[in-house]
């Protein structure tokens, strides 16, 4: 404790009490409300973008620009034209993750839903099923295993080494890295914002050490701007890697 300053434990900044349907599997807390808000905002993007105006304007223009960003900036860059059929799923994934992230800097909420491990884990498992099922549909179950585990041109004598490495890389590391990357980045940012907010509040005083107030205050402003960028980048990276994994599973060459 410094100058009467006490930092809240981690459980106080990521675990929120249930205030609806307590003691049931359907309990609602702040994080659940963020999930719901992210779903509704994502649906709104698709609803606005589905209008049939010849000259889009206002909200429709924003929605179409957002969808075009996913198609041109993610799908075309990683999958090519054949990946456009995945546009609805990847667009929904990008905006859902982005909205879950951006609530970290929304006053009164200030909690990224992705800072709770359950959501990144669910999304990573979902992606794992998607690219594996897509690969099996494209190549057949046995053909997909061969496609995933045996790189072309590898000598037979190296297969006992290569196959376990490819298995761990393709079937275990991919979902784990997706989960940890999203969770760790948003949790770290959340902790930084809380830390400097607590410092700023503690230095808001008439004591001599108030001269240090601008330092954590500027840090809070900087990290808020930085976390907005991180919210976008982590949604982009997660969606981009999902597209890369689907393309890798369904392609006919390595």
mmCIF file with all atom_site columns, N, CA and C in Angstrom, residues 197-241:
data_model
loop_
_atom_site.group_PDB
_atom_site.id
_atom_site.type_symbol
_atom_site.label_atom_id
_atom_site.label_alt_id
_atom_site.label_comp_id
_atom_site.label_asym_id
_atom_site.label_entity_id
_atom_site.label_seq_id
_atom_site.pdbx_PDB_ins_code
_atom_site.Cartn_x
_atom_site.Cartn_y
_atom_site.Cartn_z
_atom_site.occupancy
_atom_site.B_iso_or_equiv
_atom_site.pdbx_formal_charge
_atom_site.auth_seq_id
_atom_site.auth_comp_id
_atom_site.auth_asym_id
_atom_site.auth_atom_id
_atom_site.pdbx_PDB_model_num
ATOM 1   N N  . UNK A 1 197 ? -5.770  4.080   -13.800 1.00 0.00 ? 197 UNK A N  1
ATOM 2   C CA . UNK A 1 197 ? -6.959  4.778   -13.299 1.00 0.00 ? 197 UNK A CA 1
ATOM 3   C C  . UNK A 1 197 ? -6.923  4.859   -11.778 1.00 0.00 ? 197 UNK A C  1
ATOM 4   N N  . UNK A 1 198 ? -6.494  3.779   -11.123 1.00 0.00 ? 198 UNK A N  1
ATOM 5   C CA . UNK A 1 198 ? -6.379  3.783   -9.662  1.00 0.00 ? 198 UNK A CA 1
ATOM 6   C C  . UNK A 1 198 ? -5.319  4.779   -9.220  1.00 0.00 ? 198 UNK A C  1
ATOM 7   N N  . UNK A 1 199 ? -4.178  4.816   -9.927  1.00 0.00 ? 199 UNK A N  1
ATOM 8   C CA . UNK A 1 199 ? -3.127  5.783   -9.609  1.00 0.00 ? 199 UNK A CA 1
ATOM 9   C C  . UNK A 1 199 ? -3.628  7.219   -9.764  1.00 0.00 ? 199 UNK A C  1
ATOM 10  N N  . UNK A 1 200 ? -4.345  7.481   -10.829 1.00 0.00 ? 200 UNK A N  1
ATOM 11  C CA . UNK A 1 200 ? -4.863  8.830   -11.062 1.00 0.00 ? 200 UNK A CA 1
ATOM 12  C C  . UNK A 1 200 ? -5.822  9.236   -9.958  1.00 0.00 ? 200 UNK A C  1
ATOM 13  N N  . UNK A 1 201 ? -6.719  8.330   -9.569  1.00 0.00 ? 201 UNK A N  1
ATOM 14  C CA . UNK A 1 201 ? -7.676  8.628   -8.505  1.00 0.00 ? 201 UNK A CA 1
ATOM 15  C C  . UNK A 1 201 ? -6.965  8.865   -7.171  1.00 0.00 ? 201 UNK A C  1
ATOM 16  N N  . UNK A 1 202 ? -5.910  8.080   -6.911  1.00 0.00 ? 202 UNK A N  1
ATOM 17  C CA . UNK A 1 202 ? -5.196  8.213   -5.639  1.00 0.00 ? 202 UNK A CA 1
ATOM 18  C C  . UNK A 1 202 ? -4.428  9.529   -5.557  1.00 0.00 ? 202 UNK A C  1
ATOM 19  N N  . UNK A 1 203 ? -3.939  10.029  -6.680  1.00 0.00 ? 203 UNK A N  1
ATOM 20  C CA . UNK A 1 203 ? -3.150  11.255  -6.686  1.00 0.00 ? 203 UNK A CA 1
ATOM 21  C C  . UNK A 1 203 ? -4.018  12.511  -6.793  1.00 0.00 ? 203 UNK A C  1
ATOM 22  N N  . UNK A 1 204 ? -5.338  12.305  -6.928  1.00 0.00 ? 204 UNK A N  1
ATOM 23  C CA . UNK A 1 204 ? -6.249  13.450  -6.970  1.00 0.00 ? 204 UNK A CA 1
ATOM 24  C C  . UNK A 1 204 ? -6.458  13.940  -5.528  1.00 0.00 ? 204 UNK A C  1
ATOM 25  N N  . UNK A 1 205 ? -5.506  14.710  -5.059  1.00 0.00 ? 205 UNK A N  1
ATOM 26  C CA . UNK A 1 205 ? -5.467  15.081  -3.645  1.00 0.00 ? 205 UNK A CA 1
ATOM 27  C C  . UNK A 1 205 ? -4.770  16.432  -3.517  1.00 0.00 ? 205 UNK A C  1
ATOM 28  N N  . UNK A 1 206 ? -4.816  16.986  -2.328  1.00 0.00 ? 206 UNK A N  1
ATOM 29  C CA . UNK A 1 206 ? -4.124  18.248  -2.055  1.00 0.00 ? 206 UNK A CA 1
ATOM 30  C C  . UNK A 1 206 ? -2.767  18.020  -1.423  1.00 0.00 ? 206 UNK A C  1
ATOM 31  N N  . UNK A 1 207 ? -2.384  16.743  -1.230  1.00 0.00 ? 207 UNK A N  1
ATOM 32  C CA . UNK A 1 207 ? -1.081  16.447  -0.656  1.00 0.00 ? 207 UNK A CA 1
ATOM 33  C C  . UNK A 1 207 ? 0.024   16.792  -1.652  1.00 0.00 ? 207 UNK A C  1
ATOM 34  N N  . UNK A 1 208 ? 1.264   16.802  -1.153  1.00 0.00 ? 208 UNK A N  1
ATOM 35  C CA . UNK A 1 208 ? 2.395   17.208  -1.985  1.00 0.00 ? 208 UNK A CA 1
ATOM 36  C C  . UNK A 1 208 ? 2.587   16.319  -3.211  1.00 0.00 ? 208 UNK A C  1
ATOM 37  N N  . UNK A 1 209 ? 2.240   15.034  -3.073  1.00 0.00 ? 209 UNK A N  1
ATOM 38  C CA . UNK A 1 209 ? 2.495   14.134  -4.187  1.00 0.00 ? 209 UNK A CA 1
ATOM 39  C C  . UNK A 1 209 ? 1.474   14.292  -5.318  1.00 0.00 ? 209 UNK A C  1
ATOM 40  N N  . UNK A 1 210 ? 0.561   15.263  -5.195  1.00 0.00 ? 210 UNK A N  1
ATOM 41  C CA . UNK A 1 210 ? -0.390  15.541  -6.285  1.00 0.00 ? 210 UNK A CA 1
ATOM 42  C C  . UNK A 1 210 ? 0.322   16.071  -7.530  1.00 0.00 ? 210 UNK A C  1
ATOM 43  N N  . UNK A 1 211 ? 1.584   16.530  -7.348  1.00 0.00 ? 211 UNK A N  1
ATOM 44  C CA . UNK A 1 211 ? 2.327   17.027  -8.514  1.00 0.00 ? 211 UNK A CA 1
ATOM 45  C C  . UNK A 1 211 ? 2.553   15.923  -9.539  1.00 0.00 ? 211 UNK A C  1
ATOM 46  N N  . UNK A 1 212 ? 2.450   14.667  -9.109  1.00 0.00 ? 212 UNK A N  1
ATOM 47  C CA . UNK A 1 212 ? 2.646   13.548  -10.028 1.00 0.00 ? 212 UNK A CA 1
ATOM 48  C C  . UNK A 1 212 ? 1.366   13.150  -10.752 1.00 0.00 ? 212 UNK A C  1
ATOM 49  N N  . UNK A 1 213 ? 0.258   13.843  -10.477 1.00 0.00 ? 213 UNK A N  1
ATOM 50  C CA . UNK A 1 213 ? -1.033  13.483  -11.073 1.00 0.00 ? 213 UNK A CA 1
ATOM 51  C C  . UNK A 1 213 ? -1.013  13.427  -12.591 1.00 0.00 ? 213 UNK A C  1
ATOM 52  N N  . UNK A 1 214 ? -0.373  14.391  -13.284 1.00 0.00 ? 214 UNK A N  1
ATOM 53  C CA . UNK A 1 214 ? -0.419  14.333  -14.765 1.00 0.00 ? 214 UNK A CA 1
ATOM 54  C C  . UNK A 1 214 ? 0.167   13.062  -15.343 1.00 0.00 ? 214 UNK A C  1
ATOM 55  N N  . UNK A 1 215 ? 1.125   12.434  -14.665 1.00 0.00 ? 215 UNK A N  1
ATOM 56  C CA . UNK A 1 215 ? 1.782   11.261  -15.236 1.00 0.00 ? 215 UNK A CA 1
ATOM 57  C C  . UNK A 1 215 ? 0.812   10.100  -15.446 1.00 0.00 ? 215 UNK A C  1
ATOM 58  N N  . UNK A 1 216 ? 0.131   9.610   -14.398 1.00 0.00 ? 216 UNK A N  1
ATOM 59  C CA . UNK A 1 216 ? -0.826  8.521   -14.658 1.00 0.00 ? 216 UNK A CA 1
ATOM 60  C C  . UNK A 1 216 ? -2.032  8.970   -15.466 1.00 0.00 ? 216 UNK A C  1
ATOM 61  N N  . UNK A 1 217 ? -2.395  10.267  -15.373 1.00 0.00 ? 217 UNK A N  1
ATOM 62  C CA . UNK A 1 217 ? -3.530  10.756  -16.160 1.00 0.00 ? 217 UNK A CA 1
ATOM 63  C C  . UNK A 1 217 ? -3.214  10.688  -17.644 1.00 0.00 ? 217 UNK A C  1
ATOM 64  N N  . UNK A 1 218 ? -2.017  11.131  -18.043 1.00 0.00 ? 218 UNK A N  1
ATOM 65  C CA . UNK A 1 218 ? -1.612  11.025  -19.442 1.00 0.00 ? 218 UNK A CA 1
ATOM 66  C C  . UNK A 1 218 ? -1.501  9.562   -19.863 1.00 0.00 ? 218 UNK A C  1
ATOM 67  N N  . UNK A 1 219 ? -1.047  8.723   -18.935 1.00 0.00 ? 219 UNK A N  1
ATOM 68  C CA . UNK A 1 219 ? -0.935  7.287   -19.246 1.00 0.00 ? 219 UNK A CA 1
ATOM 69  C C  . UNK A 1 219 ? -2.310  6.684   -19.510 1.00 0.00 ? 219 UNK A C  1
ATOM 70  N N  . UNK A 1 220 ? -3.316  7.091   -18.735 1.00 0.00 ? 220 UNK A N  1
ATOM 71  C CA . UNK A 1 220 ? -4.680  6.591   -18.957 1.00 0.00 ? 220 UNK A CA 1
ATOM 72  C C  . UNK A 1 220 ? -5.169  6.997   -20.333 1.00 0.00 ? 220 UNK A C  1
ATOM 73  N N  . UNK A 1 221 ? -4.961  8.264   -20.702 1.00 0.00 ? 221 UNK A N  1
ATOM 74  C CA . UNK A 1 221 ? -5.397  8.739   -22.015 1.00 0.00 ? 221 UNK A CA 1
ATOM 75  C C  . UNK A 1 221 ? -4.692  7.966   -23.120 1.00 0.00 ? 221 UNK A C  1
ATOM 76  N N  . UNK A 1 222 ? -3.377  7.775   -22.955 1.00 0.00 ? 222 UNK A N  1
ATOM 77  C CA . UNK A 1 222 ? -2.611  7.039   -23.956 1.00 0.00 ? 222 UNK A CA 1
ATOM 78  C C  . UNK A 1 222 ? -3.110  5.606   -24.081 1.00 0.00 ? 222 UNK A C  1
ATOM 79  N N  . UNK A 1 223 ? -3.312  4.927   -22.949 1.00 0.00 ? 223 UNK A N  1
ATOM 80  C CA . UNK A 1 223 ? -3.702  3.520   -23.005 1.00 0.00 ? 223 UNK A CA 1
ATOM 81  C C  . UNK A 1 223 ? -5.141  3.335   -23.490 1.00 0.00 ? 223 UNK A C  1
ATOM 82  N N  . UNK A 1 224 ? -6.002  4.324   -23.268 1.00 0.00 ? 224 UNK A N  1
ATOM 83  C CA . UNK A 1 224 ? -7.350  4.246   -23.837 1.00 0.00 ? 224 UNK A CA 1
ATOM 84  C C  . UNK A 1 224 ? -7.261  4.257   -25.360 1.00 0.00 ? 224 UNK A C  1
ATOM 85  N N  . UNK A 1 225 ? -6.469  5.182   -25.898 1.00 0.00 ? 225 UNK A N  1
ATOM 86  C CA . UNK A 1 225 ? -6.285  5.228   -27.353 1.00 0.00 ? 225 UNK A CA 1
ATOM 87  C C  . UNK A 1 225 ? -5.618  3.952   -27.861 1.00 0.00 ? 225 UNK A C  1
ATOM 88  N N  . UNK A 1 226 ? -4.633  3.478   -27.110 1.00 0.00 ? 226 UNK A N  1
ATOM 89  C CA . UNK A 1 226 ? -3.923  2.266   -27.515 1.00 0.00 ? 226 UNK A CA 1
ATOM 90  C C  . UNK A 1 226 ? -4.846  1.053   -27.494 1.00 0.00 ? 226 UNK A C  1
ATOM 91  N N  . UNK A 1 227 ? -5.717  0.956   -26.492 1.00 0.00 ? 227 UNK A N  1
ATOM 92  C CA . UNK A 1 227 ? -6.620  -0.184  -26.387 1.00 0.00 ? 227 UNK A CA 1
ATOM 93  C C  . UNK A 1 227 ? -7.698  -0.169  -27.466 1.00 0.00 ? 227 UNK A C  1
ATOM 94  N N  . UNK A 1 228 ? -8.068  1.007   -27.951 1.00 0.00 ? 228 UNK A N  1
ATOM 95  C CA . UNK A 1 228 ? -8.974  1.066   -29.099 1.00 0.00 ? 228 UNK A CA 1
ATOM 96  C C  . UNK A 1 228 ? -8.308  0.409   -30.301 1.00 0.00 ? 228 UNK A C  1
ATOM 97  N N  . UNK A 1 229 ? -7.023  0.731   -30.500 1.00 0.00 ? 229 UNK A N  1
ATOM 98  C CA . UNK A 1 229 ? -6.265  0.110   -31.588 1.00 0.00 ? 229 UNK A CA 1
ATOM 99  C C  . UNK A 1 229 ? -6.133  -1.397  -31.368 1.00 0.00 ? 229 UNK A C  1
ATOM 100 N N  . UNK A 1 230 ? -5.843  -1.804  -30.130 1.00 0.00 ? 230 UNK A N  1
ATOM 101 C CA . UNK A 1 230 ? -5.704  -3.229  -29.830 1.00 0.00 ? 230 UNK A CA 1
ATOM 102 C C  . UNK A 1 230 ? -7.024  -3.963  -30.058 1.00 0.00 ? 230 UNK A C  1
ATOM 103 N N  . UNK A 1 231 ? -8.132  -3.344  -29.695 1.00 0.00 ? 231 UNK A N  1
ATOM 104 C CA . UNK A 1 231 ? -9.444  -3.966  -29.901 1.00 0.00 ? 231 UNK A CA 1
ATOM 105 C C  . UNK A 1 231 ? -9.672  -4.281  -31.367 1.00 0.00 ? 231 UNK A C  1
ATOM 106 N N  . UNK A 1 232 ? -9.304  -3.341  -32.219 1.00 0.00 ? 232 UNK A N  1
ATOM 107 C CA . UNK A 1 232 ? -9.441  -3.561  -33.660 1.00 0.00 ? 232 UNK A CA 1
ATOM 108 C C  . UNK A 1 232 ? -8.453  -4.617  -34.147 1.00 0.00 ? 232 UNK A C  1
ATOM 109 N N  . UNK A 1 233 ? -7.191  -4.493  -33.748 1.00 0.00 ? 233 UNK A N  1
ATOM 110 C CA . UNK A 1 233 ? -6.154  -5.393  -34.254 1.00 0.00 ? 233 UNK A CA 1
ATOM 111 C C  . UNK A 1 233 ? -6.405  -6.839  -33.833 1.00 0.00 ? 233 UNK A C  1
ATOM 112 N N  . UNK A 1 234 ? -6.843  -7.047  -32.607 1.00 0.00 ? 234 UNK A N  1
ATOM 113 C CA . UNK A 1 234 ? -7.066  -8.422  -32.152 1.00 0.00 ? 234 UNK A CA 1
ATOM 114 C C  . UNK A 1 234 ? -8.258  -9.054  -32.857 1.00 0.00 ? 234 UNK A C  1
ATOM 115 N N  . UNK A 1 235 ? -9.289  -8.273  -33.137 1.00 0.00 ? 235 UNK A N  1
ATOM 116 C CA . UNK A 1 235 ? -10.408 -8.797  -33.933 1.00 0.00 ? 235 UNK A CA 1
ATOM 117 C C  . UNK A 1 235 ? -9.938  -9.118  -35.347 1.00 0.00 ? 235 UNK A C  1
ATOM 118 N N  . UNK A 1 236 ? -9.107  -8.240  -35.893 1.00 0.00 ? 236 UNK A N  1
ATOM 119 C CA . UNK A 1 236 ? -8.581  -8.448  -37.253 1.00 0.00 ? 236 UNK A CA 1
ATOM 120 C C  . UNK A 1 236 ? -7.694  -9.690  -37.311 1.00 0.00 ? 236 UNK A C  1
ATOM 121 N N  . UNK A 1 237 ? -6.772  -9.834  -36.357 1.00 0.00 ? 237 UNK A N  1
ATOM 122 C CA . UNK A 1 237 ? -5.845  -10.967 -36.351 1.00 0.00 ? 237 UNK A CA 1
ATOM 123 C C  . UNK A 1 237 ? -6.591  -12.281 -36.160 1.00 0.00 ? 237 UNK A C  1
ATOM 124 N N  . UNK A 1 238 ? -7.548  -12.312 -35.245 1.00 0.00 ? 238 UNK A N  1
ATOM 125 C CA . UNK A 1 238 ? -8.307  -13.544 -35.011 1.00 0.00 ? 238 UNK A CA 1
ATOM 126 C C  . UNK A 1 238 ? -9.062  -13.955 -36.274 1.00 0.00 ? 238 UNK A C  1
ATOM 127 N N  . UNK A 1 239 ? -9.707  -12.997 -36.925 1.00 0.00 ? 239 UNK A N  1
ATOM 128 C CA . UNK A 1 239 ? -10.469 -13.299 -38.134 1.00 0.00 ? 239 UNK A CA 1
ATOM 129 C C  . UNK A 1 239 ? -9.547  -13.678 -39.279 1.00 0.00 ? 239 UNK A C  1
ATOM 130 N N  . UNK A 1 240 ? -8.427  -12.981 -39.411 1.00 0.00 ? 240 UNK A N  1
ATOM 131 C CA . UNK A 1 240 ? -7.470  -13.284 -40.472 1.00 0.00 ? 240 UNK A CA 1
ATOM 132 C C  . UNK A 1 240 ? -6.911  -14.694 -40.311 1.00 0.00 ? 240 UNK A C  1
ATOM 133 N N  . UNK A 1 241 ? -6.532  -15.073 -39.096 1.00 0.00 ? 241 UNK A N  1
ATOM 134 C CA . UNK A 1 241 ? -6.002  -16.419 -38.869 1.00 0.00 ? 241 UNK A CA 1
ATOM 135 C C  . UNK A 1 241 ? -7.068  -17.480 -39.108 1.00 0.00 ? 241 UNK A C  1
#
